[in-house]
Coordinates of C-alpha atoms and ligand atoms in Angstrom, one line a residue:
X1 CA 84.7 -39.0 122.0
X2 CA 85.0 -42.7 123.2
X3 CA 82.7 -45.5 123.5
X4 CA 82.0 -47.3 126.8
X5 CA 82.9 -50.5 124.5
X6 CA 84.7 -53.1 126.1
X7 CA 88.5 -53.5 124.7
X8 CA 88.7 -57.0 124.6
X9 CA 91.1 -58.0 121.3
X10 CA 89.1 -60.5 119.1
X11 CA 91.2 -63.6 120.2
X12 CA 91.2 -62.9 124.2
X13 CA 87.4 -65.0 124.5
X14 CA 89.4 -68.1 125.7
X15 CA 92.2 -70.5 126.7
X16 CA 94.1 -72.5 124.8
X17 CA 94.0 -76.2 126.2
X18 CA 90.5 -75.6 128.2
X19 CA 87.3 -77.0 127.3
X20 CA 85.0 -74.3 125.3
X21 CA 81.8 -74.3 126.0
X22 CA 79.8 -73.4 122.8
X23 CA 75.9 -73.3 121.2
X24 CA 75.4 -75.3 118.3
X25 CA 72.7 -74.4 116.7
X26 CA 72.3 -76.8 113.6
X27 CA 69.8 -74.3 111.4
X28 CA 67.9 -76.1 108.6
X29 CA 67.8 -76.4 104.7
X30 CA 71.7 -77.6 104.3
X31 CA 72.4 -76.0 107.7
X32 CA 72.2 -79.7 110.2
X33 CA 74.7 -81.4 107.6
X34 CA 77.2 -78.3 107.2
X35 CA 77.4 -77.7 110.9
X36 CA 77.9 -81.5 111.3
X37 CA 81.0 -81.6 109.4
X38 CA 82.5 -78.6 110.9
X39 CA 81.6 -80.0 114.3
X40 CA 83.9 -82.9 113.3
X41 CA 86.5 -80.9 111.6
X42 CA 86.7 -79.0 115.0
X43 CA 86.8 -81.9 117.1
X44 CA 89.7 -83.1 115.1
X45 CA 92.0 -80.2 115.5
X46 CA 92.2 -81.8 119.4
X47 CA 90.4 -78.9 120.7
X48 CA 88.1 -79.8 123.1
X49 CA 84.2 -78.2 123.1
X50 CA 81.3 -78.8 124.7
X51 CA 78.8 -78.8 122.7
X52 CA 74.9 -77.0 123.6
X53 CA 73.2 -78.4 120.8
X54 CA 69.7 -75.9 120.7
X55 CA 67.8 -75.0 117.3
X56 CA 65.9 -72.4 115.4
X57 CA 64.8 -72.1 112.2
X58 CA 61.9 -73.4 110.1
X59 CA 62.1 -76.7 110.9
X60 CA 60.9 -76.4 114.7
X61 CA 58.6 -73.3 114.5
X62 CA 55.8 -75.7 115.0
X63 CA 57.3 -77.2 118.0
X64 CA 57.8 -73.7 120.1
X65 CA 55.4 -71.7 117.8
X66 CA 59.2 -69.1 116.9
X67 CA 61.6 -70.3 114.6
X68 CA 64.1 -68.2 117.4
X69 CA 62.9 -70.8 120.3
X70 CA 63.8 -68.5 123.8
X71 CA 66.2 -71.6 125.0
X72 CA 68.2 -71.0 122.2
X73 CA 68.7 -67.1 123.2
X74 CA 69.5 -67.7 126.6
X75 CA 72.1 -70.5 125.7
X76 CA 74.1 -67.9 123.5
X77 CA 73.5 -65.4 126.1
X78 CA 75.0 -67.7 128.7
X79 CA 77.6 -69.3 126.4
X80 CA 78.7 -66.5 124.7
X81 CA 80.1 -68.2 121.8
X82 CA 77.9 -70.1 119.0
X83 CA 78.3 -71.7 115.9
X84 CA 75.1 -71.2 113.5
X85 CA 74.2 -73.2 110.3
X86 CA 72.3 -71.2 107.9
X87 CA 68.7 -70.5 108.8
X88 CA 65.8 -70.2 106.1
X89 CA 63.7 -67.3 106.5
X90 CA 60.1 -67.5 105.8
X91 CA 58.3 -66.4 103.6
X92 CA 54.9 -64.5 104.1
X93 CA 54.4 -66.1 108.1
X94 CA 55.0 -62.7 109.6
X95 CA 58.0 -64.0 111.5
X96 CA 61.0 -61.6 111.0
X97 CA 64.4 -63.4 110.0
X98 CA 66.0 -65.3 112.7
X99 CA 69.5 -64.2 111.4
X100 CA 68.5 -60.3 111.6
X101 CA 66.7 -61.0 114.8
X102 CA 69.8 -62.8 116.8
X103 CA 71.9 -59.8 115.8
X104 CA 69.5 -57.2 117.5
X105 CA 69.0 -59.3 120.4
X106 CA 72.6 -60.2 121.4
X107 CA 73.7 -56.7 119.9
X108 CA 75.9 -58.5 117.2
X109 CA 77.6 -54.9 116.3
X110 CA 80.0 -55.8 113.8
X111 CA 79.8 -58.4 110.9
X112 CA 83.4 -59.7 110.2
X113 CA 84.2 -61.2 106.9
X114 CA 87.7 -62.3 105.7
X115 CA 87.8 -62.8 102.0
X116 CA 91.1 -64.6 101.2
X117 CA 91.9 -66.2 98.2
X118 CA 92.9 -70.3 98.5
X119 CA 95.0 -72.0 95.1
X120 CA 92.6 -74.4 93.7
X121 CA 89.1 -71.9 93.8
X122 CA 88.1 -71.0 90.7
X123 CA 88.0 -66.7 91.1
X124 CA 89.3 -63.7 89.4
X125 CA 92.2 -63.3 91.7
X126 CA 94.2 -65.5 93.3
X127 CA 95.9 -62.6 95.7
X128 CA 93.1 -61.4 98.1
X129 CA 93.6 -61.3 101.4
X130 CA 91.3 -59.0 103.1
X131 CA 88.9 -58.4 105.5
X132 CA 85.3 -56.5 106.1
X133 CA 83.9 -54.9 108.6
X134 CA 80.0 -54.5 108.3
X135 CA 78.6 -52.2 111.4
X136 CA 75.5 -54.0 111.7
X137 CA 72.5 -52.3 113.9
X138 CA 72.4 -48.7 112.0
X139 CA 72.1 -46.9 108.7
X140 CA 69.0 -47.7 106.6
X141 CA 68.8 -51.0 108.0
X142 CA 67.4 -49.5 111.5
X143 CA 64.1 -50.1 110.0
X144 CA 62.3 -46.3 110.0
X145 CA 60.3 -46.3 107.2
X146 CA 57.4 -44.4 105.9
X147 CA 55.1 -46.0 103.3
X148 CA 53.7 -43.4 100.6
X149 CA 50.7 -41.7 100.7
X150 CA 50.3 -42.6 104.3
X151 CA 49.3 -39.6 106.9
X152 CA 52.3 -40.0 108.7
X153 CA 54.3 -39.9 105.7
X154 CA 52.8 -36.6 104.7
X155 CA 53.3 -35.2 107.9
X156 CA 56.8 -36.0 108.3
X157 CA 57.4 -34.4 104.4
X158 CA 56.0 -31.1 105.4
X159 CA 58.0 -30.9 108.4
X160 CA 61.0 -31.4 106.7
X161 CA 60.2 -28.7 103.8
X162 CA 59.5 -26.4 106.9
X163 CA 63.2 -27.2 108.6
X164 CA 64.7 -27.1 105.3
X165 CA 62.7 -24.7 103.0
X166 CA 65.0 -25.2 100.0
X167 CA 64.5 -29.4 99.7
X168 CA 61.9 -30.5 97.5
X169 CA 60.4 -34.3 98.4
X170 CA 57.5 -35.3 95.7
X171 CA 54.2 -36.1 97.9
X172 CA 54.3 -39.4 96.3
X173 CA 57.5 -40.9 98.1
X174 CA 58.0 -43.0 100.1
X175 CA 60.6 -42.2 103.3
X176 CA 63.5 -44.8 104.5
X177 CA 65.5 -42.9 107.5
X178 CA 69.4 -43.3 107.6
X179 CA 70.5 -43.0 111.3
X180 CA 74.5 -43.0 112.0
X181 CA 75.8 -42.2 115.7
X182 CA 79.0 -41.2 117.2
X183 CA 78.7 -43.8 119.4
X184 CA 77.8 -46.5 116.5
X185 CA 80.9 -45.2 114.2
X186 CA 83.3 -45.2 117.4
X187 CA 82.1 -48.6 118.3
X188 CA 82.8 -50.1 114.6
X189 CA 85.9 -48.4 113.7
X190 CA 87.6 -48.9 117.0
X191 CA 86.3 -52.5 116.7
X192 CA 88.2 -52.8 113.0
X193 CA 91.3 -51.3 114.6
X194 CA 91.2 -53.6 117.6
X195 CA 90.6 -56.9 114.9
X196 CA 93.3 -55.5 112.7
X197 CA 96.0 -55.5 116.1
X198 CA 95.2 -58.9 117.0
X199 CA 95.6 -59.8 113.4
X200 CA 98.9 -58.5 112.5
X201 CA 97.4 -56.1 109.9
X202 CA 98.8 -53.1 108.6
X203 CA 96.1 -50.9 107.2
X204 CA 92.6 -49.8 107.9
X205 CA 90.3 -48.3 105.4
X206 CA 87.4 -46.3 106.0
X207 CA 84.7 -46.7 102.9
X208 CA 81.5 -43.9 103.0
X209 CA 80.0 -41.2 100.5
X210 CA 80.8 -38.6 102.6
X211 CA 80.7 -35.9 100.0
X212 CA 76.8 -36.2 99.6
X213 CA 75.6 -37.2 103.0
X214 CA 77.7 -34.9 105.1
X215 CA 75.9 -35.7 108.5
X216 CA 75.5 -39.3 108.4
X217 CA 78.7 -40.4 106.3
X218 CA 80.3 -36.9 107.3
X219 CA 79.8 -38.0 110.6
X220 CA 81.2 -41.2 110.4
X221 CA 84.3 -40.5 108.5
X222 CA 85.0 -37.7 111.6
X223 CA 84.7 -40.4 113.9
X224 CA 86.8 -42.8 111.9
X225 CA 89.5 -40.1 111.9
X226 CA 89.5 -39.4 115.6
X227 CA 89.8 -43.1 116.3
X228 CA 92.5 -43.6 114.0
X229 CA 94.5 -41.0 116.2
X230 CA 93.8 -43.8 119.0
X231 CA 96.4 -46.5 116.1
X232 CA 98.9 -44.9 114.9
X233 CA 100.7 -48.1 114.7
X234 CA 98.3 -48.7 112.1
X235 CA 97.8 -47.1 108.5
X236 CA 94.4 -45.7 108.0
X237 CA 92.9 -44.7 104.7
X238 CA 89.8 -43.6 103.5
X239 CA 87.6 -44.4 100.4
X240 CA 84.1 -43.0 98.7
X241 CA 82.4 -45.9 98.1
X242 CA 81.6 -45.9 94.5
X243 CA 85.3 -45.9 94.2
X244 CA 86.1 -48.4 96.7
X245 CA 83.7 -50.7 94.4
X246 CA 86.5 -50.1 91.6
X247 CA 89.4 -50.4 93.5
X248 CA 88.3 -53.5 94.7
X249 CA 87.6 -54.9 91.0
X250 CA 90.5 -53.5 89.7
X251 CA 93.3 -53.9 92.4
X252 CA 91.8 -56.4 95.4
X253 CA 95.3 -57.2 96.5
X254 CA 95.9 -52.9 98.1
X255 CA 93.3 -54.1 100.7
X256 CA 93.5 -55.0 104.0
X257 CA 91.0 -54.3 106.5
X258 CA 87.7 -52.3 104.8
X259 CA 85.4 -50.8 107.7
X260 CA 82.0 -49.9 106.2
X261 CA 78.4 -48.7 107.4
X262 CA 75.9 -51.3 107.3
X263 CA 74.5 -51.1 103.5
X264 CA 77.9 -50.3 101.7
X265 CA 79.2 -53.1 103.9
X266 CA 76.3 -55.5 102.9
X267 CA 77.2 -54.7 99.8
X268 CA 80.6 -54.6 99.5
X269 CA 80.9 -57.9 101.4
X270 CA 79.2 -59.9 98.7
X271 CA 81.6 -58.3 96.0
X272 CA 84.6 -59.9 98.0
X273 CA 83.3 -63.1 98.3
X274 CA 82.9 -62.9 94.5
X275 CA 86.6 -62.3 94.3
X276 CA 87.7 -64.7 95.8
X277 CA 85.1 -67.7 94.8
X278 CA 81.7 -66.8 95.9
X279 CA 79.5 -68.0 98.5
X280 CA 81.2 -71.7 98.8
X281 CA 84.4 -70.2 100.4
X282 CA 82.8 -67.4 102.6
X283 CA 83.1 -67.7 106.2
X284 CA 81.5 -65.0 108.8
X285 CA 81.3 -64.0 112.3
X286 CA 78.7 -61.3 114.3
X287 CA 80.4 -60.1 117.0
X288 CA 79.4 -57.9 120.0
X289 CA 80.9 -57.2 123.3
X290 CA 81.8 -60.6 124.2
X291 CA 79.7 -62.1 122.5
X292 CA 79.9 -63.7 118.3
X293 CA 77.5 -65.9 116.4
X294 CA 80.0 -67.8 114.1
X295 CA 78.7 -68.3 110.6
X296 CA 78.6 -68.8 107.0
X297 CA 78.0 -65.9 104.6
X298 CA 75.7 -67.9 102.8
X299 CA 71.9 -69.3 103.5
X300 CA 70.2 -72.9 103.7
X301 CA 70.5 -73.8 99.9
X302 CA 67.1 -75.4 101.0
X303 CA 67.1 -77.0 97.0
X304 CA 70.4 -79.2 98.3
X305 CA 68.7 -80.2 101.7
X306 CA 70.1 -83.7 102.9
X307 CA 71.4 -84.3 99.3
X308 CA 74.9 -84.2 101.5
X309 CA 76.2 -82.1 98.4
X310 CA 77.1 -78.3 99.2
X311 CA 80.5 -77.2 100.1
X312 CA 81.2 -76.7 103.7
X313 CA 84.7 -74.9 103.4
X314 CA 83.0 -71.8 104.1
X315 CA 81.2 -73.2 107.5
X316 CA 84.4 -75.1 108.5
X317 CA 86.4 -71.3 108.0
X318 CA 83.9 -69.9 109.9
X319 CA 84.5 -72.6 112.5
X320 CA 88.9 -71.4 112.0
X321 CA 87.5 -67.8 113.3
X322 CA 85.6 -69.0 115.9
X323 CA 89.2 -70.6 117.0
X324 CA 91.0 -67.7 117.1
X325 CA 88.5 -65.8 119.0
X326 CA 88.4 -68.6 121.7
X327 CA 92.6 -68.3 121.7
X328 CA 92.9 -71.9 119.8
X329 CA 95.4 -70.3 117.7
X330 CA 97.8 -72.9 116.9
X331 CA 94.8 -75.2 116.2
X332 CA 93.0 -72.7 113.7
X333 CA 96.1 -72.0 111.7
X334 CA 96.1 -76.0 111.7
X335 CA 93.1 -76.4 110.4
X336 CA 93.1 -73.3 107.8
X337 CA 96.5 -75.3 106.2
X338 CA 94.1 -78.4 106.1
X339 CA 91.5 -77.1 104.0
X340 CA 93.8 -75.2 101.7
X341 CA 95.3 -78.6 101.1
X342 CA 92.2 -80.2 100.4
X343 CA 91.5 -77.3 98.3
X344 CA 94.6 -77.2 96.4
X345 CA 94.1 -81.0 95.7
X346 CA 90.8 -80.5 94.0
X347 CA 90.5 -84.0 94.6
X348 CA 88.5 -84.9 97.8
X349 CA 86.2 -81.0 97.1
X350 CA 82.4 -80.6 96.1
X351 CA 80.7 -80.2 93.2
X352 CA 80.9 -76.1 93.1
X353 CA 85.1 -76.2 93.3
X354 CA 85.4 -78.7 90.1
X355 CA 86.1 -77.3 86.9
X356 CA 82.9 -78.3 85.5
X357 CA 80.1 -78.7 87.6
X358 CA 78.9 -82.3 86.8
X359 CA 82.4 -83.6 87.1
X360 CA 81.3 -87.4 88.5
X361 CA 84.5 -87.6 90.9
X362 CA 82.7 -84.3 92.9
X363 CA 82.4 -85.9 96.7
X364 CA 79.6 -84.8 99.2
X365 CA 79.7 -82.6 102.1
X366 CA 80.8 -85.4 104.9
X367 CA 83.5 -86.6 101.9
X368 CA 85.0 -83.6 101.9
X369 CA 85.1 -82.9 105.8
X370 CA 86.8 -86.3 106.1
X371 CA 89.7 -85.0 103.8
X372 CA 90.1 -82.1 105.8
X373 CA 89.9 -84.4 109.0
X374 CA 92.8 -86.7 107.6
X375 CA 95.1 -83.7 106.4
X376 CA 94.7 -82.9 110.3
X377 CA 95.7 -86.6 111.7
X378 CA 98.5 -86.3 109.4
X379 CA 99.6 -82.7 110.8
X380 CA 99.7 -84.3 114.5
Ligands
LIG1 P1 71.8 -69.3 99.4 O1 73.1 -68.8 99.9 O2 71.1 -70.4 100.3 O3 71.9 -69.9 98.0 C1 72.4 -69.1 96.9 C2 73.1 -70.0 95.8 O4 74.3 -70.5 96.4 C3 72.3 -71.3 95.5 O5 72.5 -71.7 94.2 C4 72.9 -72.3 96.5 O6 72.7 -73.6 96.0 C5 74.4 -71.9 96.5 N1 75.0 -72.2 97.7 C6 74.8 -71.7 98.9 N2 75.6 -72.3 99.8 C7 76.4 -73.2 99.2 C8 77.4 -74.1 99.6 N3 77.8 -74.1 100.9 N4 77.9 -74.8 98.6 C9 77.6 -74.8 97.4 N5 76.6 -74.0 96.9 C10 76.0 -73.2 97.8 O7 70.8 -68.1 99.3 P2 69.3 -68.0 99.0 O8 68.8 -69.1 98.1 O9 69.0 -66.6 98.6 O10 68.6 -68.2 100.4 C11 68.1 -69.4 100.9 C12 67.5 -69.2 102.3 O11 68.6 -68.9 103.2 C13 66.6 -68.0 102.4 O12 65.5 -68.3 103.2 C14 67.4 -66.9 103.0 O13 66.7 -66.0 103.7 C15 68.3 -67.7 103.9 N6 69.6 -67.0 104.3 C16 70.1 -67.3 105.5 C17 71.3 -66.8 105.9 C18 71.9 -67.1 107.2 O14 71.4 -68.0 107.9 N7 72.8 -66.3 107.7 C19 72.1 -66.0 105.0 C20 71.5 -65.8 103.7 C21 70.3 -66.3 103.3

């Protein structure tokens, strides 16, 4: 079985040379001065954009009452493209997280998350050069829960001891529901193959505990299979989980492209960034059919707010991936050769990429995009 998914490859959403129409949507916390700099980085790689600055986040919920303001939708409905700084979400005002809430919205199916390793970040490896692939609108993150000791809760525990007489759930638990589809497997794994083509990768690898939950990550590694049948071109491979975890530790450099369901992907995700540096250096993309919301793997570091201190490599390579999805190829490879030089330096970088934190000669956010910027000029 097949998705009605559109096959577009990741880096068809554009024209090299034409103007790109893209939301910017600045966020808050350290968001405004990270997107800044990566909106000046970009503009220096010759590219040309046009820019639809709209916001969200906590700084204008008392404007429009939402910190999702419905202009803002519509312009990354219409545009198709955006570029997010990190959003706070908060805490204990009954509004939902913008970041979760823009994904179901715009159907942001699949989380993408290189995790490369640059000389000059201090990590465990200096060899990775992988990518994730989260699915992002299933698994235990659909949001069916049931609280315990409510009616509902009981009801639904009966039921299942009357479907399947053998199972024994205590009456005090509380229920979380794991949906995985056909259609939601198809869509991710074909999505991973498609990204992996445009990529020039070799190797796709499946990660699930498909020994234990036969019907949900049963399911999903059947479906994996059958779209691998679709690639032969391309190697695929598949992993339980808990393994994967020490495989990753233990040899991060065997990996290439890792598609997961959405909480081994949540998951996993974070333990690649931590390979290769942590959340400095983590740039990320949420992707659906023709549509991606290009942004950071970290949040707001609201502590750091207008200090012009946090690191904005990983915003800036999130910016490099929005290139390559709008076609700017030449200009993304560009501009991922400036920052490794920057990087590699050690000179011109934050505080976070300095052997020792408090080193005085750490320069600020802006500081740092300039070096990139000049590393660009000088590439002309
Ligand atoms: P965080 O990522 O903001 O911060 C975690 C740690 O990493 C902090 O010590 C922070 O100072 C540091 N850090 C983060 N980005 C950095 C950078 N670019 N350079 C240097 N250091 C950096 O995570 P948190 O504190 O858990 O979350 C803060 C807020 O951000 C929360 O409201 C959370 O919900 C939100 N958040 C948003 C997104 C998003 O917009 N996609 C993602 C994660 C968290």
């Amino acid at each position: 079985m097949t998705t009605n998914a559109k096959k577009e490859a990741f880096d068809s959403h554009g024209v090299a040379g034409q103007t790109h129409t893209v939301t910017l949507i600045p966020g808050d916390g350290t968001g405004p001065e990270l997107t800044e700099a990566t909106r000046r980085v970009l503009e220096a790689t010759g590219v040309k954009f046009n820019w639809q600055v709209h916001h969200a986040g906590v700084d204008v919920m008392e404007k429009f009452g939402t910190p999702l303001p419905t202009p803002t939708l519509d312009s990354v409905r219409k545009t198709k493209i955006a570029l997010k700084g990190p959003i706070t979400t908060p805490v204990g005002t009954g509004f939902r997280s913008v970041n979760v809430a823009l994904r179901k919205e715009l159907e942001l199916f699949a989380c993408l998350r290189p995790c490369k390793s640059y000389p000059g970040v201090r990590s465990r490896y200096n060899n990775v050069d992988m990518v994730i692939v989260r699915e992002n609108t299933e698994d235990l993150y659909a949001g069916i829960e049931f609280e315990k000791g409510k009616p509902e809760t009981a009801t639904l525990i009966s039921e299942i001891m009357k479907l399947q007489p053998g199972s024994k759930i205590r009456s005090d638990s509380g229920i979380s529901i794991k949906p995985l589809s056909v259609f939601g497997s198809d869509r991710i794994v074909s999505w991973a193959f498609d990204y992996a083509k445009a990529e020039g990768r070799k190797k796709v690898t499946a990660v699930h505990k498909a020994n234990i939950m036969k019907y949900t990550d049963g399911l999903y590694l059947e479906t994996a299979r059958n779209v691998a049948k679709r690639y032969p071109e391309i190697q695929f491979e598949d992993r339980i989980v808990d393994n994967a975890c020490m495989q990753l530790v233990a040899r991060p450099d065997e990996w290439d492209v890792a598609v997961l369901p959405n909480l081994y992907g949540d998951i996993l995700s974070d333990l690649c960034a931590g390979l290769v540096g942590g959340l400095g250096v983590a740039p990320g993309a949420n992707v659906g059919d023709g549509i991606a919301v290009f942004e950071a793997t970290h949040g707001s570091a609201p502590k750091y707010k207008g200090l012009n201190k946090v690191n904005p490599t990983a915003m800036i390579l999130s910016g490099r991936l929005m290139l390559k999805y709008i076609g700017e190829a030449k200009a993304a490879k560009r501009l991922e050769d400036a920052v490794a030089a920057v990087i590699k330096e050690g000179k011109s970088v934050t505080y976070d990429m300095k052997q020792d934190r408090d080193d005085p000669t750490a320069v600020g956010t802006a500081e740092m995009a300039d070096a990139i910027i000049k590393k660009l000029e000088a590439s002309k």
